[in-house]
CSV table of C-alpha atoms and ligand atoms in Angstrom, one decimal:
chain,number,residue,atom,x,y,z
A,1,MET,CA,0.0,0.0,0.0
A,2,HIS,CA,1.3,3.4,-1.0
A,3,PRO,CA,1.4,6.5,1.4
A,4,ALA,CA,-1.5,8.9,0.8
A,5,ILE,CA,0.7,11.4,-1.0
A,6,ILE,CA,1.7,8.8,-3.6
A,7,ASN,CA,-1.9,7.8,-4.2
A,8,ASP,CA,-2.8,11.5,-4.6
A,9,PHE,CA,0.0,12.0,-7.1
A,10,LEU,CA,-0.9,8.9,-9.2
A,11,GLU,CA,-4.6,10.0,-9.2
A,12,LEU,CA,-3.9,13.6,-10.2
A,13,VAL,CA,-1.5,12.8,-13.1
A,14,GLN,CA,-4.0,10.4,-14.6
A,15,ILE,CA,-6.6,13.2,-14.9
A,16,ASP,CA,-6.2,14.6,-18.4
A,17,ALA,CA,-5.4,18.3,-18.3
A,18,ALA,CA,-3.5,21.1,-20.1
A,19,SER,CA,-3.0,24.8,-19.8
A,20,LEU,CA,-6.5,26.5,-19.9
A,21,ASN,CA,-8.0,23.0,-19.5
A,22,GLU,CA,-7.5,22.4,-15.8
A,23,ARG,CA,-11.2,21.9,-14.9
A,24,ALA,CA,-11.0,18.2,-13.9
A,25,VAL,CA,-7.8,18.5,-11.9
A,26,ALA,CA,-9.1,21.7,-10.2
A,27,ASP,CA,-12.2,19.8,-9.2
A,28,ALA,CA,-10.3,16.8,-7.8
A,29,VAL,CA,-7.9,19.1,-5.9
A,30,THR,CA,-10.8,21.2,-4.5
A,31,ALA,CA,-12.4,18.0,-3.2
A,32,LYS,CA,-9.2,17.0,-1.5
A,33,LEU,CA,-8.7,20.4,0.1
A,34,LYS,CA,-12.3,20.5,1.4
A,35,GLU,CA,-11.9,17.0,2.8
A,36,ILE,CA,-9.0,18.3,4.9
A,37,GLY,CA,-11.1,21.2,6.2
A,38,CYS,CA,-9.8,24.0,4.0
A,39,SER,CA,-12.0,26.8,2.7
A,40,VAL,CA,-11.5,26.9,-1.0
A,41,TRP,CA,-12.3,29.8,-3.4
A,42,GLU,CA,-11.9,29.5,-7.2
A,43,ASP,CA,-11.3,32.8,-8.9
A,44,PRO,CA,-13.8,33.0,-11.8
A,45,GLU,CA,-12.0,36.2,-13.1
A,46,SER,CA,-8.7,34.4,-13.8
A,47,ALA,CA,-10.6,31.8,-15.9
A,48,ARG,CA,-12.5,34.5,-17.8
A,49,ALA,CA,-9.5,36.7,-18.4
A,50,LEU,CA,-7.5,33.8,-19.8
A,51,GLY,CA,-10.3,32.0,-21.6
A,52,GLY,CA,-9.7,28.8,-19.6
A,53,ASN,CA,-12.2,26.4,-18.0
A,54,ALA,CA,-10.9,26.8,-14.5
A,55,GLY,CA,-9.6,29.6,-12.3
A,56,ASN,CA,-6.8,29.9,-9.8
A,57,LEU,CA,-7.6,28.0,-6.6
A,58,TYR,CA,-7.1,29.9,-3.3
A,59,ALA,CA,-7.4,27.8,-0.1
A,60,VAL,CA,-7.0,28.6,3.6
A,61,LEU,CA,-6.5,26.3,6.6
A,62,ASP,CA,-6.9,28.2,9.8
A,63,GLY,CA,-5.1,26.8,12.8
A,64,GLY,CA,-5.8,29.2,15.7
A,65,LEU,CA,-2.4,30.9,15.8
A,66,GLU,CA,-1.1,34.2,14.6
A,67,GLY,CA,0.7,34.6,11.3
A,68,SER,CA,0.2,33.3,7.8
A,69,ILE,CA,2.3,31.2,5.5
A,70,LEU,CA,1.7,30.6,1.8
A,71,PHE,CA,2.4,27.5,-0.4
A,72,SER,CA,1.9,27.5,-4.2
A,73,SER,CA,2.1,25.1,-7.1
A,74,HIS,CA,0.4,25.1,-10.6
A,75,LEU,CA,-2.4,22.8,-11.8
A,76,ASP,CA,-1.6,22.8,-15.5
A,77,ARG,CA,1.1,20.9,-17.4
A,78,VAL,CA,2.9,21.2,-20.7
A,79,ALA,CA,1.7,19.4,-23.9
A,80,ASN,CA,1.8,15.6,-24.3
A,81,GLY,CA,0.2,15.2,-20.9
A,82,ILE,CA,-2.9,13.4,-21.9
A,83,GLY,CA,-3.4,9.7,-21.1
A,84,ILE,CA,-0.5,9.6,-18.6
A,85,LYS,CA,0.1,6.1,-17.2
A,86,PRO,CA,2.5,6.4,-14.2
A,87,VAL,CA,4.6,3.3,-13.3
A,88,PHE,CA,7.2,2.6,-10.7
A,89,SER,CA,10.7,1.8,-11.8
A,90,ASP,CA,13.7,1.6,-9.4
A,91,GLY,CA,12.3,3.9,-6.8
A,92,ARG,CA,11.2,6.4,-9.5
A,93,ILE,CA,7.8,7.1,-10.9
A,94,VAL,CA,8.0,7.4,-14.7
A,95,SER,CA,5.6,7.4,-17.6
A,96,ARG,CA,5.7,5.8,-21.0
A,97,GLY,CA,5.6,8.1,-24.1
A,98,THR,CA,4.1,11.1,-22.3
A,99,ILE,CA,5.3,13.6,-19.8
A,100,LEU,CA,4.7,12.6,-16.2
A,101,ALA,CA,3.3,16.0,-15.0
A,102,ALA,CA,5.4,15.7,-11.8
A,103,ASP,CA,5.9,19.3,-12.9
A,104,ASP,CA,3.9,20.4,-11.1
A,105,LEU,CA,1.5,17.8,-9.6
A,106,SER,CA,4.2,16.6,-7.3
A,107,GLY,CA,4.1,20.1,-5.7
A,108,VAL,CA,0.3,20.0,-5.6
A,109,ALA,CA,0.4,16.5,-3.9
A,110,ALA,CA,3.0,17.7,-1.4
A,111,ILE,CA,1.0,20.7,-0.3
A,112,ILE,CA,-2.1,18.6,0.1
A,113,ASP,CA,-0.2,16.1,2.1
A,114,GLY,CA,1.4,18.7,4.3
A,115,LEU,CA,-2.0,20.2,5.1
A,116,ARG,CA,-3.4,16.7,5.9
A,117,ARG,CA,-0.5,15.9,8.2
A,118,VAL,CA,-0.9,19.2,10.0
A,119,LYS,CA,-4.6,18.6,10.4
A,120,GLU,CA,-4.2,15.1,11.6
A,121,SER,CA,-1.5,16.1,14.2
A,122,GLY,CA,-4.2,18.2,15.9
A,123,GLU,CA,-1.5,20.9,16.6
A,124,LYS,CA,-2.4,24.5,16.6
A,125,HIS,CA,-0.7,26.4,13.8
A,126,SER,CA,-0.7,29.7,11.9
A,127,ARG,CA,-3.0,30.3,9.0
A,128,VAL,CA,-1.9,28.4,5.9
A,129,GLU,CA,-2.7,29.9,2.5
A,130,VAL,CA,-2.5,27.8,-0.6
A,131,VAL,CA,-2.6,29.1,-4.2
A,132,PHE,CA,-2.8,26.6,-7.0
A,133,THR,CA,-2.5,28.5,-10.3
A,134,VAL,CA,-3.7,27.8,-13.7
A,135,CYS,CA,-1.9,28.4,-17.0
A,136,GLU,CA,1.6,28.6,-15.5
A,137,GLU,CA,3.3,26.8,-18.4
A,138,LYS,CA,2.1,29.3,-21.0
A,139,GLY,CA,3.6,32.6,-19.9
A,140,ILE,CA,2.9,32.3,-16.1
A,141,LEU,CA,-0.5,33.7,-16.8
A,142,GLY,CA,-2.6,32.3,-13.9
A,143,SER,CA,-0.5,34.2,-11.3
A,144,LEU,CA,-0.6,37.3,-13.5
A,145,HIS,CA,-4.4,37.3,-13.0
A,146,LEU,CA,-4.2,36.3,-9.3
A,147,ASP,CA,-6.2,38.3,-6.8
A,148,TYR,CA,-3.4,39.4,-4.6
A,149,SER,CA,-5.7,41.3,-2.3
A,150,ARG,CA,-6.8,38.0,-0.7
A,151,ILE,CA,-3.2,37.0,0.3
A,152,LYS,CA,-2.1,37.8,3.8
A,153,SER,CA,1.2,35.9,3.9
A,154,LYS,CA,4.5,37.7,3.4
A,155,THR,CA,6.5,34.5,3.0
A,156,ALA,CA,5.8,31.8,0.4
A,157,TYR,CA,7.2,28.5,-0.8
A,158,VAL,CA,6.6,27.7,-4.5
A,159,LEU,CA,6.9,23.9,-4.9
A,160,ASP,CA,7.7,24.0,-8.6
A,161,SER,CA,11.4,23.3,-9.3
A,162,PRO,CA,13.3,20.3,-10.8
A,163,GLY,CA,16.0,18.6,-8.7
A,164,ARG,CA,16.3,16.4,-5.6
A,165,ILE,CA,14.7,17.6,-2.4
A,166,GLY,CA,16.9,20.1,-0.7
A,167,ARG,CA,17.3,22.3,-3.8
A,168,VAL,CA,16.0,25.8,-3.3
A,169,ILE,CA,15.7,28.4,-6.1
A,170,ASN,CA,16.2,31.9,-4.8
A,171,SER,CA,16.3,33.9,-8.0
A,172,ALA,CA,14.9,33.9,-11.5
A,173,PRO,CA,15.4,36.3,-14.4
A,174,SER,CA,13.2,39.1,-15.8
A,175,ARG,CA,12.1,38.3,-19.3
A,176,VAL,CA,11.0,40.5,-22.2
A,177,SER,CA,10.0,39.6,-25.7
A,178,ILE,CA,11.2,41.8,-28.4
A,179,ALA,CA,9.8,42.5,-31.9
A,180,ILE,CA,11.8,44.7,-34.3
A,181,GLU,CA,10.0,45.9,-37.3
A,182,ILE,CA,11.9,47.4,-40.2
A,183,LYS,CA,10.3,49.4,-43.0
A,184,GLY,CA,12.6,49.9,-45.9
A,185,ARG,CA,11.7,51.0,-49.4
A,186,ALA,CA,10.9,48.9,-52.4
A,187,ALA,CA,12.6,49.7,-55.7
A,188,HIS,CA,13.6,47.8,-58.9
A,189,ALA,CA,16.6,45.8,-57.9
A,190,GLY,CA,18.2,46.1,-61.4
A,191,ASN,CA,17.1,49.5,-62.6
A,192,ALA,CA,17.2,51.7,-59.5
A,193,PRO,CA,18.5,49.9,-56.4
A,194,GLU,CA,19.8,53.2,-55.0
A,195,GLN,CA,16.2,54.3,-54.6
A,196,GLY,CA,15.4,51.4,-52.4
A,197,ILE,CA,16.2,50.6,-48.7
A,198,ASN,CA,16.7,46.8,-48.2
A,199,ALA,CA,15.1,45.8,-45.0
A,200,VAL,CA,17.0,42.5,-45.0
A,201,ALA,CA,20.3,44.3,-45.0
A,202,VAL,CA,19.1,46.7,-42.4
A,203,GLY,CA,18.0,43.8,-40.1
A,204,ALA,CA,21.4,42.1,-40.6
A,205,ARG,CA,23.1,45.3,-39.6
A,206,ILE,CA,21.1,45.5,-36.4
A,207,LEU,CA,21.8,41.9,-35.5
A,208,THR,CA,25.6,42.3,-36.1
A,209,SER,CA,25.7,45.5,-34.0
A,210,ILE,CA,23.9,44.2,-30.9
A,211,LYS,CA,25.2,41.6,-28.4
A,212,GLU,CA,23.4,38.3,-28.5
A,213,GLY,CA,23.5,35.0,-26.7
A,214,ARG,CA,25.3,35.3,-23.3
A,215,ILE,CA,25.4,39.0,-22.5
A,216,ASP,CA,26.9,38.8,-19.1
A,217,GLY,CA,26.9,36.4,-16.1
A,218,GLU,CA,23.3,37.3,-15.4
A,219,SER,CA,21.8,38.1,-18.8
A,220,THR,CA,21.1,36.4,-22.1
A,221,ALA,CA,19.4,37.4,-25.4
A,222,ASN,CA,18.2,35.3,-28.3
A,223,PHE,CA,16.9,36.5,-31.6
A,224,SER,CA,15.1,33.5,-33.0
A,225,THR,CA,13.2,34.7,-36.0
A,226,PHE,CA,14.2,36.9,-38.9
A,227,GLU,CA,11.3,37.2,-41.3
A,228,ALA,CA,11.5,38.8,-44.7
A,229,SER,CA,10.8,37.6,-48.2
A,230,GLY,CA,10.4,38.8,-51.7
A,231,PRO,CA,11.4,38.3,-55.3
A,232,THR,CA,15.1,38.9,-56.1
A,233,ASN,CA,14.3,41.7,-58.6
A,234,ILE,CA,12.7,44.0,-55.9
A,235,VAL,CA,14.5,45.6,-53.0
A,236,THR,CA,12.8,44.1,-49.9
A,237,ALA,CA,10.8,46.7,-48.0
A,238,LYS,CA,9.9,44.9,-44.9
A,239,ALA,CA,11.5,42.6,-42.3
A,240,VAL,CA,10.7,41.6,-38.8
A,241,ILE,CA,13.1,40.2,-36.1
A,242,VAL,CA,11.7,38.5,-33.0
A,243,GLY,CA,13.6,37.6,-29.9
A,244,GLU,CA,13.8,37.6,-26.1
A,245,ALA,CA,16.1,38.8,-23.4
A,246,ARG,CA,16.5,37.8,-19.8
A,247,SER,CA,18.4,38.9,-16.8
A,248,ARG,CA,18.4,38.1,-13.2
A,249,ASN,CA,19.4,41.7,-12.7
A,250,HIS,CA,16.5,43.8,-13.9
A,251,ALA,CA,18.6,47.0,-14.3
A,252,LYS,CA,21.0,45.1,-16.7
A,253,LEU,CA,18.0,44.1,-18.8
A,254,GLU,CA,16.9,47.7,-19.0
A,255,ASN,CA,20.4,48.7,-20.0
A,256,TYR,CA,20.4,46.1,-22.7
A,257,LEU,CA,17.1,47.3,-24.1
A,258,ALA,CA,18.4,50.9,-24.1
A,259,GLU,CA,21.4,49.7,-26.0
A,260,LEU,CA,19.2,47.9,-28.5
A,261,GLY,CA,17.1,51.1,-28.9
A,262,ALA,CA,20.3,53.1,-29.6
A,263,VAL,CA,21.6,50.6,-32.1
A,264,CYS,CA,18.3,50.7,-34.0
A,265,LYS,CA,18.2,54.4,-33.9
A,266,LYS,CA,21.7,54.6,-35.3
A,267,VAL,CA,21.0,52.1,-38.1
A,268,ALA,CA,17.8,53.9,-39.0
A,269,SER,CA,19.6,57.2,-39.4
A,270,GLU,CA,22.4,55.6,-41.4
A,271,THR,CA,20.1,53.7,-43.7
A,272,GLY,CA,16.9,55.8,-43.9
A,273,ALA,CA,14.8,52.8,-42.8
A,274,GLU,CA,12.0,53.2,-40.3
A,275,ILE,CA,12.7,50.9,-37.3
A,276,THR,CA,10.3,50.3,-34.4
A,277,VAL,CA,11.2,48.2,-31.4
A,278,ASP,CA,8.3,46.7,-29.5
A,279,VAL,CA,9.2,45.3,-26.0
A,280,THR,CA,6.7,43.3,-23.9
A,281,HIS,CA,7.7,42.7,-20.3
A,282,ASN,CA,6.7,39.1,-19.5
A,283,TYR,CA,7.8,38.9,-15.9
A,284,ARG,CA,10.2,40.6,-13.5
A,285,SER,CA,13.2,39.0,-11.8
A,286,PHE,CA,13.3,38.1,-8.2
A,287,LEU,CA,16.1,37.5,-5.7
A,288,THR,CA,15.5,36.3,-2.2
A,289,PRO,CA,18.8,36.7,-0.3
A,290,GLU,CA,20.2,33.7,1.5
A,291,SER,CA,20.1,35.7,4.7
A,292,SER,CA,16.3,36.1,4.4
A,293,GLU,CA,13.9,34.5,6.9
A,294,THR,CA,12.2,32.6,4.2
A,295,ILE,CA,15.5,30.7,3.4
A,296,GLY,CA,16.5,30.6,7.1
A,297,LEU,CA,13.3,28.8,8.0
A,298,ILE,CA,13.5,26.2,5.3
A,299,GLY,CA,17.2,25.7,6.1
A,300,ARG,CA,16.4,24.9,9.7
A,301,VAL,CA,13.7,22.5,8.6
A,302,PHE,CA,16.1,20.7,6.2
A,303,ASP,CA,18.6,20.4,9.0
A,304,ASP,CA,16.0,18.7,11.2
A,305,MET,CA,15.1,16.4,8.3
A,306,GLY,CA,18.8,15.5,7.7
A,307,ILE,CA,18.7,16.9,4.2
A,308,GLN,CA,21.4,19.1,2.7
A,309,MET,CA,20.1,22.4,1.4
A,310,LYS,CA,21.4,23.7,-1.9
A,311,VAL,CA,20.4,27.3,-2.8
A,312,GLU,CA,20.7,28.0,-6.5
A,313,PRO,CA,19.6,30.6,-9.1
A,314,GLY,CA,16.9,29.5,-11.6
A,315,GLY,CA,17.0,30.1,-15.3
A,316,GLY,CA,13.3,30.5,-16.1
A,317,GLY,CA,10.4,32.4,-14.8
A,318,MET,CA,7.9,30.9,-12.4
A,319,ASP,CA,5.0,31.9,-10.2
A,320,ALA,CA,7.6,33.0,-7.7
A,321,ASN,CA,8.5,35.9,-10.0
A,322,ARG,CA,5.0,37.3,-9.7
A,323,LEU,CA,4.5,36.5,-6.0
A,324,SER,CA,7.7,38.3,-5.3
A,325,ALA,CA,6.7,41.3,-7.5
A,326,ASN,CA,3.6,41.5,-5.3
A,327,GLY,CA,5.6,41.9,-2.1
A,328,ILE,CA,5.7,38.2,-1.0
A,329,GLU,CA,9.1,36.9,-0.2
A,330,CYS,CA,9.4,33.5,-1.7
A,331,VAL,CA,11.6,30.7,-3.1
A,332,GLY,CA,11.2,27.8,-5.4
A,333,VAL,CA,11.4,24.4,-3.8
A,334,ALA,CA,12.4,21.1,-5.6
A,335,THR,CA,10.2,18.0,-5.1
A,336,GLY,CA,12.4,15.4,-6.7
A,337,TYR,CA,11.5,15.5,-10.4
A,338,ALA,CA,13.9,15.8,-13.3
A,339,LYS,CA,13.7,16.0,-17.2
A,340,ASN,CA,10.4,17.8,-16.9
A,341,HIS,CA,8.7,18.9,-20.1
A,342,THR,CA,10.0,15.7,-21.8
A,343,PRO,CA,8.8,12.0,-22.0
A,344,ASP,CA,11.8,11.1,-19.9
A,345,GLU,CA,10.4,13.1,-16.9
A,346,PHE,CA,10.7,11.1,-13.7
A,347,LEU,CA,10.0,11.6,-10.0
A,348,VAL,CA,12.0,10.1,-7.1
A,349,ALA,CA,9.2,8.6,-5.0
A,350,GLU,CA,11.0,9.0,-1.7
A,351,ASP,CA,11.6,12.7,-2.4
A,352,LEU,CA,7.8,13.2,-3.0
A,353,VAL,CA,7.0,11.6,0.3
A,354,ARG,CA,9.6,13.8,2.1
A,355,SER,CA,8.2,16.9,0.3
A,356,GLY,CA,4.9,16.3,2.1
A,357,GLU,CA,6.8,16.1,5.3
A,358,LEU,CA,8.7,19.2,4.4
A,359,VAL,CA,5.4,21.2,4.0
A,360,GLN,CA,4.2,20.0,7.4
A,361,ARG,CA,7.4,20.9,9.1
A,362,LEU,CA,7.5,24.3,7.4
A,363,ILE,CA,4.0,25.0,8.8
A,364,SER,CA,5.1,23.9,12.3
A,365,ALA,CA,8.4,25.7,12.3
A,366,TYR,CA,6.8,28.9,10.9
A,367,SER,CA,4.0,28.7,13.5
A,368,SER,CA,6.5,28.3,16.4
A,369,SER,CA,8.6,31.1,15.1
A,370,ILE,CA,5.5,33.4,15.3
A,371,LYS,CA,4.6,32.1,18.8
A,372,SER,CA,8.0,32.8,20.3
B,1,ZN,ZN1,6.3,24.0,-13.3
């Protein structure tokens, strides 16, 4: 017989779901939370805004003590997550031909398990808030539409990171998407090329004038699309370049964008092309210092559990970026999965069990830190 957390996990991954189609998983999770004694509220606004069939879930377990602590995971999964058949292999849970969706249903199962353990212990505790977001895998959109006015906690643990238990993610980059539109001028390529402005050549000039790839230790940029086409006898009038840039240091990202703007301006004045740069801010970087109470607390809990803590920077955005931007100090917490987003995804079963214990211990440790 499996522990409850394993059964929950196996049940949840076998419910078909995707970003914006989280309905069935949201219902199953809501039922489990209510059974534990949580009050659960589903935000209809987030579903409406995103066009999904379920909204962010917000649950509270009151425990009679002061203070409030938040746990979060996401309900959706990347593509190829329909018809998952989890099986055990060498202490791991794996799937065959699909993703496993341990990203992030291992986090969901761990939070449910932690709440259940706390409830069953009968101990008094601080208020526990839980946010299960929708549509995390497609631009972290559930937490963009989260109703932050409901959240009282100032410290949060986002159970949504690959790696063995003990790994803590304390930073993630800002990310922007960039679209550069170049308007040149068409002309006959043979008769009067000097009357034309070749948008392809202008675009090439921009790309060779701006740093790309690894910008510095904290920043990257990638231009992935260069669109232009036309017959060879006409000077090409239009081109579009699309890319992204990230930095764990938001100011450095702003500097890079300013540099890109200056390059485009210079190339425009040299060539006569009209160049517009359109930047969309996707999410903002966060950095929770190792000296913070949020990391201090989980460090003490890992010590008690005999687990070595490893604090590392993360390379991608997550719900923690948005929680942090809304004034909630948080970190990402690994639950034992690896190779997520691929059919080789697996979850170390023992790490999952210990992740439930981790949530319970975090609630207890937080509650006694408030008491004293
Ligand atoms: Zn995830």
